PDB file of C-alpha atoms in Angstrom:
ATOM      1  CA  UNK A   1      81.152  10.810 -12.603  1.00 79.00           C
ATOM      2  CA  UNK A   2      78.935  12.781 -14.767  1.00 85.00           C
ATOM      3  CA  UNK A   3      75.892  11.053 -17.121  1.00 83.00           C
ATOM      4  CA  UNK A   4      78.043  11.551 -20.090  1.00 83.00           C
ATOM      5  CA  UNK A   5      80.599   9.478 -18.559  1.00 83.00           C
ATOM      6  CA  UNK A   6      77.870   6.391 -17.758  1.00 82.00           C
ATOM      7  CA  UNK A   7      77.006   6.511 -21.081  1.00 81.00           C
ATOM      8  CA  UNK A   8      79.859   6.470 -23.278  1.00 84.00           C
ATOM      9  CA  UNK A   9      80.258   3.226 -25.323  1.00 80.00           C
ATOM     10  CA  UNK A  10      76.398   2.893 -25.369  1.00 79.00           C
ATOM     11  CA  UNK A  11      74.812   2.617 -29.053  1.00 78.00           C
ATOM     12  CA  UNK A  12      71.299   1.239 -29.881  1.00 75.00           C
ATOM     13  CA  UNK A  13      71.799  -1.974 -32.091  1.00 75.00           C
ATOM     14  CA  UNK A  14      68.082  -1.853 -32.882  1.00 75.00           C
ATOM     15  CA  UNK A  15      64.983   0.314 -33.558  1.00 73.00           C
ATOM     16  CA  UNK A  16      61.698   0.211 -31.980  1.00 67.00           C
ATOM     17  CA  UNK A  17      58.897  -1.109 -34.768  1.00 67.00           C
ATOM     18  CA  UNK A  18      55.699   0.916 -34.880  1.00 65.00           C
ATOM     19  CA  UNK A  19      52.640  -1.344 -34.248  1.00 62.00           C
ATOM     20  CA  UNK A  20      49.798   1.031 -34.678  1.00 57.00           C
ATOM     21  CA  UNK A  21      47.498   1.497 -32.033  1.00 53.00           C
ATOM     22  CA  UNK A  22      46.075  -1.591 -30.437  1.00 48.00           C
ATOM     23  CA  UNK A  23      42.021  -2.470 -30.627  1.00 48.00           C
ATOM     24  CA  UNK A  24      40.069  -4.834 -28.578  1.00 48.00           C
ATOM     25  CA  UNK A  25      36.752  -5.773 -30.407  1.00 50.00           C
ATOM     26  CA  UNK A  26      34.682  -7.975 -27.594  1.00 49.00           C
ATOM     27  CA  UNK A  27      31.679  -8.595 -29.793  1.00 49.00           C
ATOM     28  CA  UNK A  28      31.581 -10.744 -32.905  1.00 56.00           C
ATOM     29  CA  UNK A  29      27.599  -9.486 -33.407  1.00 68.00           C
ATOM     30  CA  UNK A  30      26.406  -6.180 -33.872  1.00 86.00           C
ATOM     31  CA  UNK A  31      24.422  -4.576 -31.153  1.00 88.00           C
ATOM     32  CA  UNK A  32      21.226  -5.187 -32.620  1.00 90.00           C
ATOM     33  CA  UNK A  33      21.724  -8.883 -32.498  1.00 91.00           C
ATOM     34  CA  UNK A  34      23.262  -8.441 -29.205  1.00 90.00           C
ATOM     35  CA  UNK A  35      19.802  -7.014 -27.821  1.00 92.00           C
ATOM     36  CA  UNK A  36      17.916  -9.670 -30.167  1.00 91.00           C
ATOM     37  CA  UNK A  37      18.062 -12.412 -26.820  1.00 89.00           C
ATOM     38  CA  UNK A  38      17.078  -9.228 -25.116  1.00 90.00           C
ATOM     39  CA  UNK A  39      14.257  -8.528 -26.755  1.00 89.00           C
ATOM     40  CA  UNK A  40      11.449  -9.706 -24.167  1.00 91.00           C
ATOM     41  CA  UNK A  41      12.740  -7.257 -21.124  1.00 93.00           C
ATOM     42  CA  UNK A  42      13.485  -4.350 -23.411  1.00 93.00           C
ATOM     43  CA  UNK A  43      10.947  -1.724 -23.729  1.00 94.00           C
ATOM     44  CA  UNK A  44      11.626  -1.570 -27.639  1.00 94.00           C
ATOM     45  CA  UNK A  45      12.772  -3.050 -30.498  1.00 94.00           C
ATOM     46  CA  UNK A  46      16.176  -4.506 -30.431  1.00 94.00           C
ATOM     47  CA  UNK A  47      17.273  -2.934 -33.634  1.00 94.00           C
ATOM     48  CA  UNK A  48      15.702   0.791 -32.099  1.00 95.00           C
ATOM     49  CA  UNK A  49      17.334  -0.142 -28.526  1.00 94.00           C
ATOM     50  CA  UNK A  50      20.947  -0.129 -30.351  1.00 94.00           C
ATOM     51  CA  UNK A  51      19.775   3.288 -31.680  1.00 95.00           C
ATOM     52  CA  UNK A  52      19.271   4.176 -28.908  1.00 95.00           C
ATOM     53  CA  UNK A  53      22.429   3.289 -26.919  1.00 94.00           C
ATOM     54  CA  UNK A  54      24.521   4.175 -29.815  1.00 93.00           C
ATOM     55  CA  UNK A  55      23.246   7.769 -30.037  1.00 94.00           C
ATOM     56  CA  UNK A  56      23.936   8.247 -26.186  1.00 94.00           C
ATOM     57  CA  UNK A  57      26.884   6.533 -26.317  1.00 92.00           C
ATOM     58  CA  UNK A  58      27.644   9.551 -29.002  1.00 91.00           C
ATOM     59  CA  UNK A  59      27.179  12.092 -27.063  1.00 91.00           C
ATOM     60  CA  UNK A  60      23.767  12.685 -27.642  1.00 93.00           C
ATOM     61  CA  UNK A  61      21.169  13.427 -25.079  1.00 94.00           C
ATOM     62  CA  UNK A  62      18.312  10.809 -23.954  1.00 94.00           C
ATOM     63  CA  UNK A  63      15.557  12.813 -25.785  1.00 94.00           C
ATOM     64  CA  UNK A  64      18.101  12.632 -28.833  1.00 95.00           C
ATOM     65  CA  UNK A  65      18.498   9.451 -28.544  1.00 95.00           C
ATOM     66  CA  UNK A  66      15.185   8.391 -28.888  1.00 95.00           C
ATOM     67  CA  UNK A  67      14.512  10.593 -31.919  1.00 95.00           C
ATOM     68  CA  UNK A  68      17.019   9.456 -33.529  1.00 95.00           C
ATOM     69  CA  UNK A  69      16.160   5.696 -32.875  1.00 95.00           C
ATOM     70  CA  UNK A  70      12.164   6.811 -33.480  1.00 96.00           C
ATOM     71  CA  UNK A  71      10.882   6.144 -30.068  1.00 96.00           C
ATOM     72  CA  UNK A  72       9.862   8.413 -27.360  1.00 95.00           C
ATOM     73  CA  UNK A  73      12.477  10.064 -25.039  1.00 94.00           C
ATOM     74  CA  UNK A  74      10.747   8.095 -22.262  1.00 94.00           C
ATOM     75  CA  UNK A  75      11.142   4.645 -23.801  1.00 95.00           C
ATOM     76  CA  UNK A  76      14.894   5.790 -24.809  1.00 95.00           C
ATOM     77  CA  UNK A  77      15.378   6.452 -20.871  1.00 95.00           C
ATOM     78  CA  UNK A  78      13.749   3.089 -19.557  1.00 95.00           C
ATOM     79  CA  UNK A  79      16.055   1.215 -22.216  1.00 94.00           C
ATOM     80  CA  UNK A  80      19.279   3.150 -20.857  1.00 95.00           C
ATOM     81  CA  UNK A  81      17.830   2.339 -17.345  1.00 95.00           C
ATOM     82  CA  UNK A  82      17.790  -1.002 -17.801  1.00 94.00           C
ATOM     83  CA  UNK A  83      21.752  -1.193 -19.149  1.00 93.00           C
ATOM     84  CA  UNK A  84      22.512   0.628 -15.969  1.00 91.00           C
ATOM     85  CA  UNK A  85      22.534   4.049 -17.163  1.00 93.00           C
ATOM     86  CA  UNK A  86      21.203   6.548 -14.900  1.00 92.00           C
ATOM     87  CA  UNK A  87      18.501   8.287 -15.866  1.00 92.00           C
ATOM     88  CA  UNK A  88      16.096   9.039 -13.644  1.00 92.00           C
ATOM     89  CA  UNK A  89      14.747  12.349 -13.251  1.00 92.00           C
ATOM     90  CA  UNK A  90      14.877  13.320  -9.229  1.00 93.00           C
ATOM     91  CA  UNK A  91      17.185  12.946  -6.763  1.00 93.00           C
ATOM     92  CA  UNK A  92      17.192  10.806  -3.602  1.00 94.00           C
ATOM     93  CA  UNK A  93      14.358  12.335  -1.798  1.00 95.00           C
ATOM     94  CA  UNK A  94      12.162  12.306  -5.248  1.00 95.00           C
ATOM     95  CA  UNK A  95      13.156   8.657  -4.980  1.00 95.00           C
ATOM     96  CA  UNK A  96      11.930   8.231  -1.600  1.00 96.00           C
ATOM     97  CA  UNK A  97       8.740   9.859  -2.210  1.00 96.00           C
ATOM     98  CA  UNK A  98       8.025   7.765  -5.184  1.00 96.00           C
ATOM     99  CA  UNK A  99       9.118   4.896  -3.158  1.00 95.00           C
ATOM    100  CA  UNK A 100       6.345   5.594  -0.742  1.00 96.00           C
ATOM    101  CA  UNK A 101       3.794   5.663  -3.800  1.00 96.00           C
ATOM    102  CA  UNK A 102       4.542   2.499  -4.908  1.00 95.00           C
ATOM    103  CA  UNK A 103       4.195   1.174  -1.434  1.00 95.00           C
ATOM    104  CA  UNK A 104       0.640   2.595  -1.192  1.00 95.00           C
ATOM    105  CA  UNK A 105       1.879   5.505   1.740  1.00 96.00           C
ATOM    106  CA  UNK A 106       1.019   8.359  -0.746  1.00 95.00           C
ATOM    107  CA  UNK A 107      -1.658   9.209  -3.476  1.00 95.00           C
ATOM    108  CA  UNK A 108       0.027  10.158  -6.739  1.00 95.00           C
ATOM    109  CA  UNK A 109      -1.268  13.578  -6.953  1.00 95.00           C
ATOM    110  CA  UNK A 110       0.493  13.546  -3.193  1.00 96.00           C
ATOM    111  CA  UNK A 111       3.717  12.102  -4.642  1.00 95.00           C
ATOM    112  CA  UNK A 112       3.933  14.203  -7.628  1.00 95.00           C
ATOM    113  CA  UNK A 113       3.474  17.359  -5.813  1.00 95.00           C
ATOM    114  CA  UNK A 114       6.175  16.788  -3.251  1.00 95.00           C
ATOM    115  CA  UNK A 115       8.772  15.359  -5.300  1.00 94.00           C
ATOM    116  CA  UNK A 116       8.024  18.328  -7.662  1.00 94.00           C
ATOM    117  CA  UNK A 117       7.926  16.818 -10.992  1.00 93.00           C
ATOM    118  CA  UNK A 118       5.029  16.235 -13.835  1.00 93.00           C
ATOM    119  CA  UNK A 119       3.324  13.465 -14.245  1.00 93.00           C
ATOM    120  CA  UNK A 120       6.522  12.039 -17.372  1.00 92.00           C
ATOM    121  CA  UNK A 121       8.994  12.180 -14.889  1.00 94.00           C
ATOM    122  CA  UNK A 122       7.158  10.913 -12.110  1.00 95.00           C
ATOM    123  CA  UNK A 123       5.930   7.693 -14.680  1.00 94.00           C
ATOM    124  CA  UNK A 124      10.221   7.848 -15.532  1.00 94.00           C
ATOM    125  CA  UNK A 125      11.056   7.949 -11.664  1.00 95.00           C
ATOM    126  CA  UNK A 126       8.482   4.576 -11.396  1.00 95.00           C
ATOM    127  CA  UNK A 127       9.629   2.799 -13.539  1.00 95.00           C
ATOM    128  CA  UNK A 128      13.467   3.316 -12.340  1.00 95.00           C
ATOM    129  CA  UNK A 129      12.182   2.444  -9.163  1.00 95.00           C
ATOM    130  CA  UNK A 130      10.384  -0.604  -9.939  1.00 95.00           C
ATOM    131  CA  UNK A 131      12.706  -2.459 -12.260  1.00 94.00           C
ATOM    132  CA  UNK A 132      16.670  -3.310 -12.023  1.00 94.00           C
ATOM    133  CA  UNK A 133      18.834  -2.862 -14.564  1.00 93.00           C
ATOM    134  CA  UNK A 134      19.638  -6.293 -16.440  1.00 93.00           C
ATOM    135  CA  UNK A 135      23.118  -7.415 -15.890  1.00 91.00           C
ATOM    136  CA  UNK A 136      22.795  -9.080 -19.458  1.00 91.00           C
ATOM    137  CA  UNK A 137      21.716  -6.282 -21.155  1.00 89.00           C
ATOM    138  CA  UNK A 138      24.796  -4.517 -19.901  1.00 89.00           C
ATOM    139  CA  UNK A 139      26.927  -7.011 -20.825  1.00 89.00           C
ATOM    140  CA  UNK A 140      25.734  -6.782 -24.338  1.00 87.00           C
ATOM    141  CA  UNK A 141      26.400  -3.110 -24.451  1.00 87.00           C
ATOM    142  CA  UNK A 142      29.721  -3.982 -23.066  1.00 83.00           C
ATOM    143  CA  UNK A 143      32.174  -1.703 -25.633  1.00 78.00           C
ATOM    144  CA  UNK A 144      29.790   0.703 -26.832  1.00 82.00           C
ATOM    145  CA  UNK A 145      29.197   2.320 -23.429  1.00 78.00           C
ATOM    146  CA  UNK A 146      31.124   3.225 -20.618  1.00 58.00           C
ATOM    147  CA  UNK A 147      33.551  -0.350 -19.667  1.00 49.00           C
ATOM    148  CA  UNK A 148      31.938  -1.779 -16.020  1.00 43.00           C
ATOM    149  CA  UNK A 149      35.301  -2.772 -15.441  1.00 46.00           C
ATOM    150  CA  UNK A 150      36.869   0.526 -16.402  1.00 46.00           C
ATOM    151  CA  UNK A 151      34.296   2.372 -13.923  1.00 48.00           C
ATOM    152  CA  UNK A 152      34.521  -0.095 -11.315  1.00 51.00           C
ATOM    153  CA  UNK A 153      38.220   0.068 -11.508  1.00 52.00           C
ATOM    154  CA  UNK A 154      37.550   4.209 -11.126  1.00 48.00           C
ATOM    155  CA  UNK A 155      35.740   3.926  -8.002  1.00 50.00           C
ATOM    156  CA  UNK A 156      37.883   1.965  -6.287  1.00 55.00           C
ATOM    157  CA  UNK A 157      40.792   3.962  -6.509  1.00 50.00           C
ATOM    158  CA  UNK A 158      38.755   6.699  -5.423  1.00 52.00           C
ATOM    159  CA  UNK A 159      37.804   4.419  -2.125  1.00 52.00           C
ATOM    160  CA  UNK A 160      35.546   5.527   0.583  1.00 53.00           C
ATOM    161  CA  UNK A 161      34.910   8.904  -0.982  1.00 52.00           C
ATOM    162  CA  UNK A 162      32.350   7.311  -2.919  1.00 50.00           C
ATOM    163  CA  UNK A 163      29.275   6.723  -1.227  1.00 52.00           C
ATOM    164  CA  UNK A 164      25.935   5.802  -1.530  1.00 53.00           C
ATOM    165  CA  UNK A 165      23.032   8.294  -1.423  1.00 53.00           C
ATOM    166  CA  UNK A 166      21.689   6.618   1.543  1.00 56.00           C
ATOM    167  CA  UNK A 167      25.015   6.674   3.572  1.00 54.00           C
ATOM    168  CA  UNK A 168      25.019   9.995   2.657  1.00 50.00           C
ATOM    169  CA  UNK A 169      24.113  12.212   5.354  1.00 51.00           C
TER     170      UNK A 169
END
């Protein structure tokens, strides 16, 4: 029996409607007003920390970012930091070195020299090293950067090949 066969008699009775493409808006605030509860932890103003994430979220680089929000690359950084972003400037071991500043087992000249960066992206390296990102201020991000759940979701189905630095080795 041949396909032809299976399918004789069959006719379509009705046709498919077109929809359009589907949108999920999450927020009923703009970002700005998002970060306003925010505005204590962030490093600048609300209305400049949407700016900010909006520009990246573009495409645009950190340094961009900042210009474009008219605050320095640095402060653009430690407000992408904080929405979990990374940012910082050295790897693991420039991590572990600044690590060891901040716990007093290193001067900063020390520090600097060995993890091989100037004194901006050793301040940058600090201050990713000394404060978490805010699970709120992520959340109130949520749909103009990359989805937590989307990423999370990535990861998984990627399963043990994704590993921490420090299990790295």
């Amino acid at each position: 029996m041949a396909l032809s066969d299976i399918a004789a008699g069959l006719e379509v009775t009705t046709e498919q409607r077109d929809r359009g493409v589907a949108t999920v808006d999450r927020t009923a605030a703009d970002l700005a007003d998002r970060f306003a509860e925010l505005d204590a932890d962030l490093p600048c103003e609300p209305g400049a920390a949407a700016t900010v994430v909006e520009a990246y979220a573009e495409g645009r680089s950190v340094g961009d970012a900042g210009h474009a929000a008219g605050v320095p690359p640095v402060t653009a950084a430690k407000t992408l930091h904080l929405l979990g972003e990374q940012v910082c400037p050295v790897g693991p071991r420039g991590r572990d070195i600044v690590r060891d500043w901040t716990e007093g087992r290193l001067s900063r000249d020390e520090a600097e020299t060995l993890a091989g960066v100037g004194p901006r992206e050793f301040a940058l390296t600090a201050y990713v090293e000394t404060h978490d990102p805010l699970p709120e201020a992520r959340e109130a991000a949520e749909g103009v950067l990359v989805d937590t759940d989307a990423t999370a979701d990535r990861e998984a189905s990627l399963g043990g090949a994704v590993e921490a630095p420090d299990e790295m080795l």
